[in-house]
Every structure is written in structure tokens, then in C-alpha cells.
Amino acid sequence: MAVDYGLQGHVAVITGSTSGIGQAMAASLAEQGVNVVLNGFGDPAKIEADRAALEQRTGVKVRYHGADMLKADEVADMVDFARREFGRLDILVNNAGFQHVAPIDEFPVETWNNLIGVVLTSTFLATRAALPIMKAQGRGRIVNIASAHGLVASPFKSAYVAAKHGVVGFTKVTALENARLGITANAICPGYVKTPLVEAQIADQAKARGIPEDRVMGEVILAAQPNKQFVEYEHLAGMLLYLVSDMGASATGAAMVLDGGWTAT
Ligand code: NAD
């Protein structure tokens, strides 16, 4: 039987939840009785089909807001949409992101700005909009999906590593400013999870390093993880549900590492 985290009736916004980790995290929250606001890009018909299927399967209310994380007014409206739809906001998961792999001296400036915008600045913007609602409630949970790359670096990922280190730092400040208000903020730092983002990286890394894709998988991607296993969605869901439940009340300002031993090396 599934563990009951006592989250029935809570409300969550999960950015970048039309794919990969965000979609899996939204499902894990909905399965616990949390009403969710989905966000992210994709084919509108697929987004609506996925939304309706999650609602049907779990019995919670599932809404979608198409905010572009690069647009401050849209991010703020997405957070307020949760309040308008459900009257509250208990959980914010800042997850939207993308990767770009290139040497620094060839890294396109526009791509740098967009990556910092989607990964780091949108985390600030959504948190900024959510805090007044959470403060009024006297409780809130902010979980930022950072990365092992929030703690250590790899070549050719300058914008991503800078943005994710920024997310870990921003998480600490969010925790400190709200430590006495019933609001926690934590980062989850996964190693490699086999999502569409990583599948695209396999091709990009092959190009940047000039080696075939099958060698990238073993020599580059899982080379970093001592356990030689991708991180599974269930492992991430376990940490997320712990952090957003009452059991997670003492965890704040932390970078929760789920990386098969990568950052221990
Ligand atoms: P993904 O490509 O499967 O999903 C990314 C999501 O972000 C999608 O829903 C996409 O539409 C959304 N998104 C991108 N740009 C957006 C924008 N401007 N506005 C709104 N939504 C936008 O990727 P994923 O692997 O599931 O990654 C999710 C998060 O997890 C990212 O922050 C990523 O850096 C992080 N992460 C991933 C891994 C991994 O191995 N996959 C490891 C560590 C951390």
C-alpha cells in the first residue's frame, strides 16, 4: 500500500511539468490527493490529454497554465492562477529547465541568457509570487529541482552549472528569510535521470566531444555516477513527498543529493 503523506487537499504548482521529472513529480503529488497546476511547453492536444488522464486517474483537480518561465508577468500569473482556482498554494516545485552543451568560447549569448532565465530567474520569480500566499497561510513548501551540477561542474555546461549553483544558493536565502514562518525551501540535486532532456544531451555530447553516442552513455553520462544507475522518478518522488509533508518540517535550506554517489567522488 502506498505511504500516506497527509497531503490531501493541498495545492501545488509544478513548473515544467509537461515532460520528464516535472510530469512525474506532478503525478506523485496528485496520487497523494494534491490538486495540481501543471505548466510547460508541448503539443496542446497532448498536454490536455495528459491533464485529463491524471485528473481521471487520481480524482484530484488538475489545471494547466502555459506560462513561459522567461516572462515575469506570466510566472506571477501562474502562481496567482493556483490561488484563483483553489484559494491557496501549499507547494511550489521549481523544475522547468533545459540544457545546452558547448565550450564557453562558443556558447551563444542568447542561449546563456535564456538558460539562466528559465532555471534561475524563474525560480526567483515564482518564489517571489508564492511567498505572500504562503506567509498568509503560515505554511509553505518550496522545492527547487537543482542538480548534482548545483554542487559540482562538468565541462561544456557553463550556463547550466552556473544556474544550478545559483539555485542552490537562492534556496538557502529563501530558507533563511522564512525560517520562522512555517515555510521551508530545499533543493533536490539529482544525478542523471533518463528524461527527454538527457536523451537530447547524449546526442549533443557526442557532437561536442567528437565520439559516438553509445560511448557517451557509458563514458560520459553514467561515468559520473558510481552506482552506474540512472536516478528513477520514484527516488525523486520519495524525497519530494518527504520534504513537502509535515515530516519534512526541519529540513530547510538543504541541498538533498540523489546522485548515486556522484558528488562523493
Ligand atoms: P524535460 O526536458 O523532460 O522537461 C523540462 C520541462 O521544462 C518541460 O516541461 C518543458 O516544457 C519545460 N520548460 C522548458 N523551458 C520552459 C519555459 N521557458 N517555460 C516553461 N516551461 C519550460 O527535462 P527534465 O530532465 O525532466 O528536467 C527537469 C528539471 O530537472 C530541469 O530543471 C533539469 O535541469 C533538472 N535535472 C534533470 C536531470 C536529468 O538527468 N534529467 C538531472 C538533474 C536535474
mmCIF file of C-alpha atoms and ligand atoms in Angstrom:
data_model
loop_
_atom_site.group_PDB
_atom_site.id
_atom_site.type_symbol
_atom_site.label_atom_id
_atom_site.label_comp_id
_atom_site.label_asym_id
_atom_site.label_seq_id
_atom_site.Cartn_x
_atom_site.Cartn_y
_atom_site.Cartn_z
ATOM 1 C CA MET A 1 0.000 0.000 0.000
ATOM 2 C CA ALA A 2 1.255 3.483 -0.844
ATOM 3 C CA VAL A 3 2.562 5.657 2.004
ATOM 4 C CA ASP A 4 0.131 8.412 3.089
ATOM 5 C CA TYR A 5 1.992 11.716 3.449
ATOM 6 C CA GLY A 6 -1.054 13.610 4.767
ATOM 7 C CA LEU A 7 -1.233 15.966 1.790
ATOM 8 C CA GLN A 8 -4.898 15.566 0.792
ATOM 9 C CA GLY A 9 -6.421 18.886 -0.296
ATOM 10 C CA HIS A 10 -3.069 20.656 -0.616
ATOM 11 C CA VAL A 11 -2.360 22.687 -3.755
ATOM 12 C CA ALA A 12 0.844 22.559 -5.793
ATOM 13 C CA VAL A 13 2.332 24.392 -8.749
ATOM 14 C CA ILE A 14 4.979 22.407 -10.628
ATOM 15 C CA THR A 15 6.837 24.306 -13.346
ATOM 16 C CA GLY A 16 7.953 22.389 -16.414
ATOM 17 C CA SER A 17 5.548 19.517 -15.713
ATOM 18 C CA THR A 18 4.577 18.583 -19.269
ATOM 19 C CA SER A 19 7.583 16.259 -19.511
ATOM 20 C CA GLY A 20 10.167 14.251 -17.598
ATOM 21 C CA ILE A 21 10.808 14.910 -13.909
ATOM 22 C CA GLY A 22 8.175 17.637 -13.525
ATOM 23 C CA GLN A 23 5.467 15.435 -15.021
ATOM 24 C CA ALA A 24 6.448 12.559 -12.718
ATOM 25 C CA MET A 25 6.531 14.865 -9.665
ATOM 26 C CA ALA A 26 3.085 16.248 -10.521
ATOM 27 C CA ALA A 27 1.741 12.703 -10.769
ATOM 28 C CA SER A 28 3.272 11.716 -7.420
ATOM 29 C CA LEU A 29 1.640 14.724 -5.743
ATOM 30 C CA ALA A 30 -1.736 14.091 -7.417
ATOM 31 C CA GLU A 31 -1.593 10.469 -6.249
ATOM 32 C CA GLN A 32 -1.358 11.845 -2.682
ATOM 33 C CA GLY A 33 -4.539 13.906 -3.127
ATOM 34 C CA VAL A 34 -2.823 17.188 -4.014
ATOM 35 C CA ASN A 35 -4.596 19.450 -6.524
ATOM 36 C CA VAL A 36 -2.005 20.485 -9.070
ATOM 37 C CA VAL A 37 -1.272 23.222 -11.584
ATOM 38 C CA LEU A 38 0.750 21.890 -14.491
ATOM 39 C CA ASN A 39 2.989 24.104 -16.617
ATOM 40 C CA GLY A 40 5.326 23.715 -19.554
ATOM 41 C CA PHE A 41 5.528 23.605 -23.318
ATOM 42 C CA GLY A 42 4.405 20.953 -25.765
ATOM 43 C CA ASP A 43 1.659 19.883 -28.127
ATOM 44 C CA PRO A 44 -1.583 21.404 -26.720
ATOM 45 C CA ALA A 45 -3.608 18.265 -27.505
ATOM 46 C CA LYS A 46 -1.116 16.033 -25.654
ATOM 47 C CA ILE A 47 -0.935 18.433 -22.705
ATOM 48 C CA GLU A 48 -4.732 18.392 -22.409
ATOM 49 C CA ALA A 49 -4.904 14.597 -22.789
ATOM 50 C CA ASP A 50 -2.241 14.126 -20.084
ATOM 51 C CA ARG A 51 -4.008 16.645 -17.816
ATOM 52 C CA ALA A 52 -7.383 14.934 -18.191
ATOM 53 C CA ALA A 53 -5.860 11.460 -17.695
ATOM 54 C CA LEU A 54 -4.120 12.490 -14.459
ATOM 55 C CA GLU A 55 -7.337 14.045 -13.148
ATOM 56 C CA GLN A 56 -9.331 10.941 -14.074
ATOM 57 C CA ARG A 57 -6.797 8.536 -12.570
ATOM 58 C CA THR A 58 -6.248 10.343 -9.259
ATOM 59 C CA GLY A 59 -9.568 12.124 -8.649
ATOM 60 C CA VAL A 60 -7.852 15.431 -7.782
ATOM 61 C CA LYS A 61 -8.251 18.668 -9.714
ATOM 62 C CA VAL A 62 -5.557 19.160 -12.330
ATOM 63 C CA ARG A 63 -5.215 22.529 -14.071
ATOM 64 C CA TYR A 64 -2.742 23.774 -16.673
ATOM 65 C CA HIS A 65 -1.144 27.207 -17.029
ATOM 66 C CA GLY A 66 1.066 27.840 -20.055
ATOM 67 C CA ALA A 67 3.365 30.491 -18.538
ATOM 68 C CA ASP A 68 6.687 30.955 -20.285
ATOM 69 C CA MET A 69 9.276 30.891 -17.498
ATOM 70 C CA LEU A 70 11.183 33.640 -19.314
ATOM 71 C CA LYS A 71 8.299 36.089 -18.811
ATOM 72 C CA ALA A 72 7.996 37.622 -15.343
ATOM 73 C CA ASP A 73 4.334 38.606 -15.678
ATOM 74 C CA GLU A 74 3.360 35.114 -16.867
ATOM 75 C CA VAL A 75 5.210 33.423 -13.991
ATOM 76 C CA ALA A 76 3.441 35.654 -11.468
ATOM 77 C CA ASP A 77 0.097 34.977 -13.144
ATOM 78 C CA MET A 78 0.710 31.202 -12.975
ATOM 79 C CA VAL A 79 1.201 31.361 -9.200
ATOM 80 C CA ASP A 80 -1.843 33.576 -8.780
ATOM 81 C CA PHE A 81 -3.816 31.179 -11.015
ATOM 82 C CA ALA A 82 -3.359 28.487 -8.323
ATOM 83 C CA ARG A 83 -4.795 30.869 -5.731
ATOM 84 C CA ARG A 84 -7.651 31.880 -8.052
ATOM 85 C CA GLU A 85 -8.513 28.262 -8.879
ATOM 86 C CA PHE A 86 -8.023 26.668 -5.464
ATOM 87 C CA GLY A 87 -7.885 29.529 -2.928
ATOM 88 C CA ARG A 88 -4.453 28.515 -1.632
ATOM 89 C CA LEU A 89 -0.947 27.389 -2.522
ATOM 90 C CA ASP A 90 0.917 24.903 -0.339
ATOM 91 C CA ILE A 91 3.689 23.601 -2.580
ATOM 92 C CA LEU A 92 5.824 25.208 -5.273
ATOM 93 C CA VAL A 93 8.152 22.980 -7.269
ATOM 94 C CA ASN A 94 10.540 24.983 -9.446
ATOM 95 C CA ASN A 95 11.560 22.427 -12.030
ATOM 96 C CA ALA A 96 11.481 23.923 -15.553
ATOM 97 C CA GLY A 97 14.802 23.782 -17.282
ATOM 98 C CA PHE A 98 16.807 22.862 -20.320
ATOM 99 C CA GLN A 99 20.405 22.085 -21.133
ATOM 100 C CA HIS A 100 22.829 23.441 -23.691
ATOM 101 C CA VAL A 101 26.231 21.869 -24.224
ATOM 102 C CA ALA A 102 29.041 23.921 -25.802
ATOM 103 C CA PRO A 103 32.503 25.217 -24.919
ATOM 104 C CA ILE A 104 32.412 28.657 -23.221
ATOM 105 C CA ASP A 105 34.073 30.468 -26.105
ATOM 106 C CA GLU A 106 31.397 29.138 -28.477
ATOM 107 C CA PHE A 107 28.447 29.372 -26.080
ATOM 108 C CA PRO A 108 25.707 31.554 -27.687
ATOM 109 C CA VAL A 109 24.992 34.613 -25.523
ATOM 110 C CA GLU A 110 21.243 34.385 -26.118
ATOM 111 C CA THR A 111 21.217 30.737 -25.012
ATOM 112 C CA TRP A 112 23.164 31.668 -21.861
ATOM 113 C CA ASN A 113 20.588 34.349 -21.009
ATOM 114 C CA ASN A 114 17.644 32.050 -21.697
ATOM 115 C CA LEU A 115 19.087 29.212 -19.630
ATOM 116 C CA ILE A 116 19.797 31.489 -16.646
ATOM 117 C CA GLY A 117 16.288 32.901 -17.145
ATOM 118 C CA VAL A 118 14.425 29.586 -17.196
ATOM 119 C CA VAL A 119 16.450 27.814 -14.492
ATOM 120 C CA LEU A 120 17.443 30.565 -12.056
ATOM 121 C CA THR A 121 15.429 33.735 -12.600
ATOM 122 C CA SER A 122 12.101 31.905 -12.921
ATOM 123 C CA THR A 123 12.819 30.194 -9.579
ATOM 124 C CA PHE A 124 13.156 33.665 -8.040
ATOM 125 C CA LEU A 125 10.038 34.955 -9.842
ATOM 126 C CA ALA A 126 7.784 32.058 -8.836
ATOM 127 C CA THR A 127 9.090 32.091 -5.257
ATOM 128 C CA ARG A 128 8.557 35.856 -5.078
ATOM 129 C CA ALA A 129 4.933 35.414 -6.146
ATOM 130 C CA ALA A 130 4.282 32.399 -3.885
ATOM 131 C CA LEU A 131 5.698 33.741 -0.624
ATOM 132 C CA PRO A 132 2.919 36.242 0.195
ATOM 133 C CA ILE A 133 0.322 33.449 -0.194
ATOM 134 C CA MET A 134 2.358 31.007 1.923
ATOM 135 C CA LYS A 135 3.077 33.656 4.576
ATOM 136 C CA ALA A 136 -0.653 34.392 4.893
ATOM 137 C CA GLN A 137 -1.280 30.643 5.345
ATOM 138 C CA GLY A 138 1.564 30.228 7.867
ATOM 139 C CA ARG A 139 2.802 27.208 5.948
ATOM 140 C CA GLY A 140 4.501 26.552 2.660
ATOM 141 C CA ARG A 141 6.899 24.213 0.929
ATOM 142 C CA ILE A 142 9.252 25.285 -1.845
ATOM 143 C CA VAL A 143 11.266 22.607 -3.606
ATOM 144 C CA ASN A 144 13.745 23.610 -6.275
ATOM 145 C CA ILE A 145 14.913 20.895 -8.641
ATOM 146 C CA ALA A 146 18.604 21.756 -8.891
ATOM 147 C CA SER A 147 21.102 19.083 -9.926
ATOM 148 C CA ALA A 148 24.367 17.442 -8.959
ATOM 149 C CA HIS A 149 25.531 20.270 -11.239
ATOM 150 C CA GLY A 150 24.383 22.645 -8.489
ATOM 151 C CA LEU A 151 27.297 21.302 -6.426
ATOM 152 C CA VAL A 152 29.963 20.188 -8.901
ATOM 153 C CA ALA A 153 30.829 21.036 -12.513
ATOM 154 C CA SER A 154 31.307 19.329 -15.850
ATOM 155 C CA PRO A 155 32.894 20.818 -18.960
ATOM 156 C CA PHE A 156 30.719 22.345 -21.706
ATOM 157 C CA LYS A 157 27.785 23.104 -19.357
ATOM 158 C CA SER A 158 28.746 26.594 -18.183
ATOM 159 C CA ALA A 159 25.271 28.179 -18.138
ATOM 160 C CA TYR A 160 23.613 25.118 -16.589
ATOM 161 C CA VAL A 161 26.240 24.694 -13.864
ATOM 162 C CA ALA A 162 26.165 28.429 -13.078
ATOM 163 C CA ALA A 163 22.353 28.482 -12.975
ATOM 164 C CA LYS A 164 22.091 25.356 -10.803
ATOM 165 C CA HIS A 165 24.737 26.605 -8.340
ATOM 166 C CA GLY A 166 22.639 29.783 -8.254
ATOM 167 C CA VAL A 167 19.503 27.780 -7.487
ATOM 168 C CA VAL A 168 21.225 26.092 -4.520
ATOM 169 C CA GLY A 169 22.305 29.488 -3.180
ATOM 170 C CA PHE A 170 18.899 31.051 -3.749
ATOM 171 C CA THR A 171 17.293 28.105 -1.929
ATOM 172 C CA LYS A 172 19.391 28.865 1.161
ATOM 173 C CA VAL A 173 18.347 32.522 1.189
ATOM 174 C CA THR A 174 14.682 31.561 0.758
ATOM 175 C CA ALA A 175 15.037 29.203 3.731
ATOM 176 C CA LEU A 176 16.692 31.789 5.956
ATOM 177 C CA GLU A 177 14.233 34.586 5.214
ATOM 178 C CA ASN A 178 11.259 32.329 6.011
ATOM 179 C CA ALA A 179 12.661 30.028 8.700
ATOM 180 C CA ARG A 180 10.246 31.200 11.391
ATOM 181 C CA LEU A 181 7.179 31.416 9.184
ATOM 182 C CA GLY A 182 6.401 27.717 8.637
ATOM 183 C CA ILE A 183 7.835 27.884 5.144
ATOM 184 C CA THR A 184 10.683 25.599 4.083
ATOM 185 C CA ALA A 185 12.813 25.781 0.952
ATOM 186 C CA ASN A 186 15.042 22.957 -0.225
ATOM 187 C CA ALA A 187 16.837 21.912 -3.372
ATOM 188 C CA ILE A 188 16.873 18.381 -4.748
ATOM 189 C CA CYS A 189 20.123 17.619 -6.562
ATOM 190 C CA PRO A 190 19.636 14.583 -8.800
ATOM 191 C CA GLY A 191 22.282 12.850 -10.794
ATOM 192 C CA TYR A 192 21.247 11.603 -14.230
ATOM 193 C CA VAL A 193 17.586 10.761 -14.773
ATOM 194 C CA LYS A 194 16.694 9.304 -18.180
ATOM 195 C CA THR A 195 14.298 12.004 -19.379
ATOM 196 C CA PRO A 196 13.954 13.636 -22.813
ATOM 197 C CA LEU A 197 16.456 16.268 -21.592
ATOM 198 C CA VAL A 198 19.155 13.629 -21.026
ATOM 199 C CA GLU A 199 18.354 11.770 -24.227
ATOM 200 C CA ALA A 200 18.996 15.032 -26.128
ATOM 201 C CA GLN A 201 22.256 15.516 -24.230
ATOM 202 C CA ILE A 202 23.586 12.181 -25.393
ATOM 203 C CA ALA A 203 23.464 13.481 -28.972
ATOM 204 C CA ASP A 204 24.856 16.924 -28.013
ATOM 205 C CA GLN A 205 27.748 15.461 -26.003
ATOM 206 C CA ALA A 206 28.638 13.162 -28.879
ATOM 207 C CA LYS A 207 28.953 16.233 -31.107
ATOM 208 C CA ALA A 208 30.882 18.347 -28.568
ATOM 209 C CA ARG A 209 33.330 15.533 -27.778
ATOM 210 C CA GLY A 210 33.507 14.017 -31.258
ATOM 211 C CA ILE A 211 32.676 10.479 -30.074
ATOM 212 C CA PRO A 212 29.775 8.129 -30.968
ATOM 213 C CA GLU A 213 26.559 8.214 -28.911
ATOM 214 C CA ASP A 214 26.970 4.712 -27.433
ATOM 215 C CA ARG A 215 30.309 5.739 -25.925
ATOM 216 C CA VAL A 216 28.740 8.912 -24.457
ATOM 217 C CA MET A 217 26.272 6.835 -22.409
ATOM 218 C CA GLY A 218 28.952 4.783 -20.668
ATOM 219 C CA GLU A 219 31.959 7.121 -20.715
ATOM 220 C CA VAL A 220 30.264 10.492 -20.124
ATOM 221 C CA ILE A 221 26.745 10.180 -18.725
ATOM 222 C CA LEU A 222 26.905 7.294 -16.251
ATOM 223 C CA ALA A 223 30.667 7.662 -15.865
ATOM 224 C CA ALA A 224 29.876 10.288 -13.243
ATOM 225 C CA GLN A 225 27.640 8.022 -11.157
ATOM 226 C CA PRO A 226 29.483 5.431 -9.087
ATOM 227 C CA ASN A 227 26.375 3.215 -8.800
ATOM 228 C CA LYS A 228 26.092 3.180 -12.652
ATOM 229 C CA GLN A 229 22.311 3.561 -12.442
ATOM 230 C CA PHE A 230 20.047 6.338 -13.637
ATOM 231 C CA VAL A 231 18.086 8.012 -10.822
ATOM 232 C CA GLU A 232 14.470 6.792 -11.007
ATOM 233 C CA TYR A 233 11.398 9.016 -10.766
ATOM 234 C CA GLU A 234 10.310 7.088 -7.642
ATOM 235 C CA HIS A 235 13.525 8.093 -5.857
ATOM 236 C CA LEU A 236 12.837 11.745 -6.609
ATOM 237 C CA ALA A 237 9.174 11.412 -5.615
ATOM 238 C CA GLY A 238 10.183 9.891 -2.273
ATOM 239 C CA MET A 239 12.340 12.915 -1.456
ATOM 240 C CA LEU A 240 9.771 15.412 -2.740
ATOM 241 C CA LEU A 241 6.926 13.888 -0.720
ATOM 242 C CA TYR A 242 9.089 13.798 2.412
ATOM 243 C CA LEU A 243 10.056 17.464 2.015
ATOM 244 C CA VAL A 244 6.515 18.739 1.415
ATOM 245 C CA SER A 245 4.934 16.666 4.199
ATOM 246 C CA ASP A 246 4.924 17.540 7.906
ATOM 247 C CA MET A 247 7.834 15.077 8.319
ATOM 248 C CA GLY A 248 9.983 17.486 6.307
ATOM 249 C CA ALA A 249 9.445 20.452 8.644
ATOM 250 C CA SER A 250 13.041 20.515 9.954
ATOM 251 C CA ALA A 251 14.627 20.276 6.531
ATOM 252 C CA THR A 252 15.207 23.748 5.153
ATOM 253 C CA GLY A 253 17.979 25.400 3.173
ATOM 254 C CA ALA A 254 19.326 21.961 2.283
ATOM 255 C CA ALA A 255 20.635 20.525 -0.961
ATOM 256 C CA MET A 256 19.281 16.978 -0.955
ATOM 257 C CA VAL A 257 21.631 14.896 -3.060
ATOM 258 C CA LEU A 258 20.225 11.918 -5.002
ATOM 259 C CA ASP A 259 23.083 11.096 -7.318
ATOM 260 C CA GLY A 260 24.247 7.502 -6.840
ATOM 261 C CA GLY A 261 27.412 8.779 -5.163
ATOM 262 C CA TRP A 262 28.495 11.246 -7.875
ATOM 263 C CA THR A 263 29.284 14.208 -5.598
ATOM 264 C CA ALA A 264 31.028 11.936 -3.064
ATOM 265 C CA THR A 265 33.848 11.314 -5.534
HETATM 266 P P1 NAD B 1 12.495 17.777 -19.755
HETATM 267 O O1 NAD B 1 13.073 18.395 -20.962
HETATM 268 O O2 NAD B 1 11.908 16.415 -19.856
HETATM 269 O O3 NAD B 1 11.403 18.750 -19.108
HETATM 270 C C1 NAD B 1 11.635 20.129 -18.990
HETATM 271 C C2 NAD B 1 10.332 20.845 -18.755
HETATM 272 O O4 NAD B 1 10.578 22.263 -18.646
HETATM 273 C C3 NAD B 1 9.331 20.669 -19.897
HETATM 274 O O5 NAD B 1 8.010 20.546 -19.370
HETATM 275 C C4 NAD B 1 9.466 21.978 -20.679
HETATM 276 O O6 NAD B 1 8.313 22.333 -21.431
HETATM 277 C C5 NAD B 1 9.706 22.938 -19.526
HETATM 278 N N1 NAD B 1 10.247 24.216 -19.954
HETATM 279 C C6 NAD B 1 11.416 24.456 -20.596
HETATM 280 N N2 NAD B 1 11.523 25.768 -20.867
HETATM 281 C C7 NAD B 1 10.404 26.364 -20.370
HETATM 282 C C8 NAD B 1 9.926 27.697 -20.327
HETATM 283 N N3 NAD B 1 10.609 28.715 -20.873
HETATM 284 N N4 NAD B 1 8.747 27.932 -19.745
HETATM 285 C C9 NAD B 1 8.012 26.913 -19.221
HETATM 286 N N5 NAD B 1 8.410 25.643 -19.223
HETATM 287 C C10 NAD B 1 9.600 25.378 -19.795
HETATM 288 O O7 NAD B 1 13.671 17.806 -18.666
HETATM 289 P P2 NAD B 1 13.882 17.019 -17.273
HETATM 290 O O8 NAD B 1 15.062 16.150 -17.437
HETATM 291 O O9 NAD B 1 12.618 16.463 -16.759
HETATM 292 O O10 NAD B 1 14.359 18.240 -16.361
HETATM 293 C C11 NAD B 1 13.541 18.832 -15.374
HETATM 294 C C12 NAD B 1 14.435 19.556 -14.372
HETATM 295 O O11 NAD B 1 15.283 18.602 -13.722
HETATM 296 C C13 NAD B 1 15.362 20.587 -15.025
HETATM 297 O O12 NAD B 1 15.461 21.731 -14.200
HETATM 298 C C14 NAD B 1 16.676 19.841 -15.082
HETATM 299 O O13 NAD B 1 17.763 20.719 -15.106
HETATM 300 C C15 NAD B 1 16.611 19.032 -13.804
HETATM 301 N N6 NAD B 1 17.507 17.886 -13.758
HETATM 302 C C16 NAD B 1 17.419 16.908 -14.703
HETATM 303 C C17 NAD B 1 18.287 15.825 -14.635
HETATM 304 C C18 NAD B 1 18.245 14.704 -15.626
HETATM 305 O O14 NAD B 1 19.156 13.873 -15.622
HETATM 306 N N7 NAD B 1 17.217 14.621 -16.456
HETATM 307 C C19 NAD B 1 19.248 15.751 -13.607
HETATM 308 C C20 NAD B 1 19.305 16.769 -12.671
HETATM 309 C C21 NAD B 1 18.441 17.828 -12.757
#
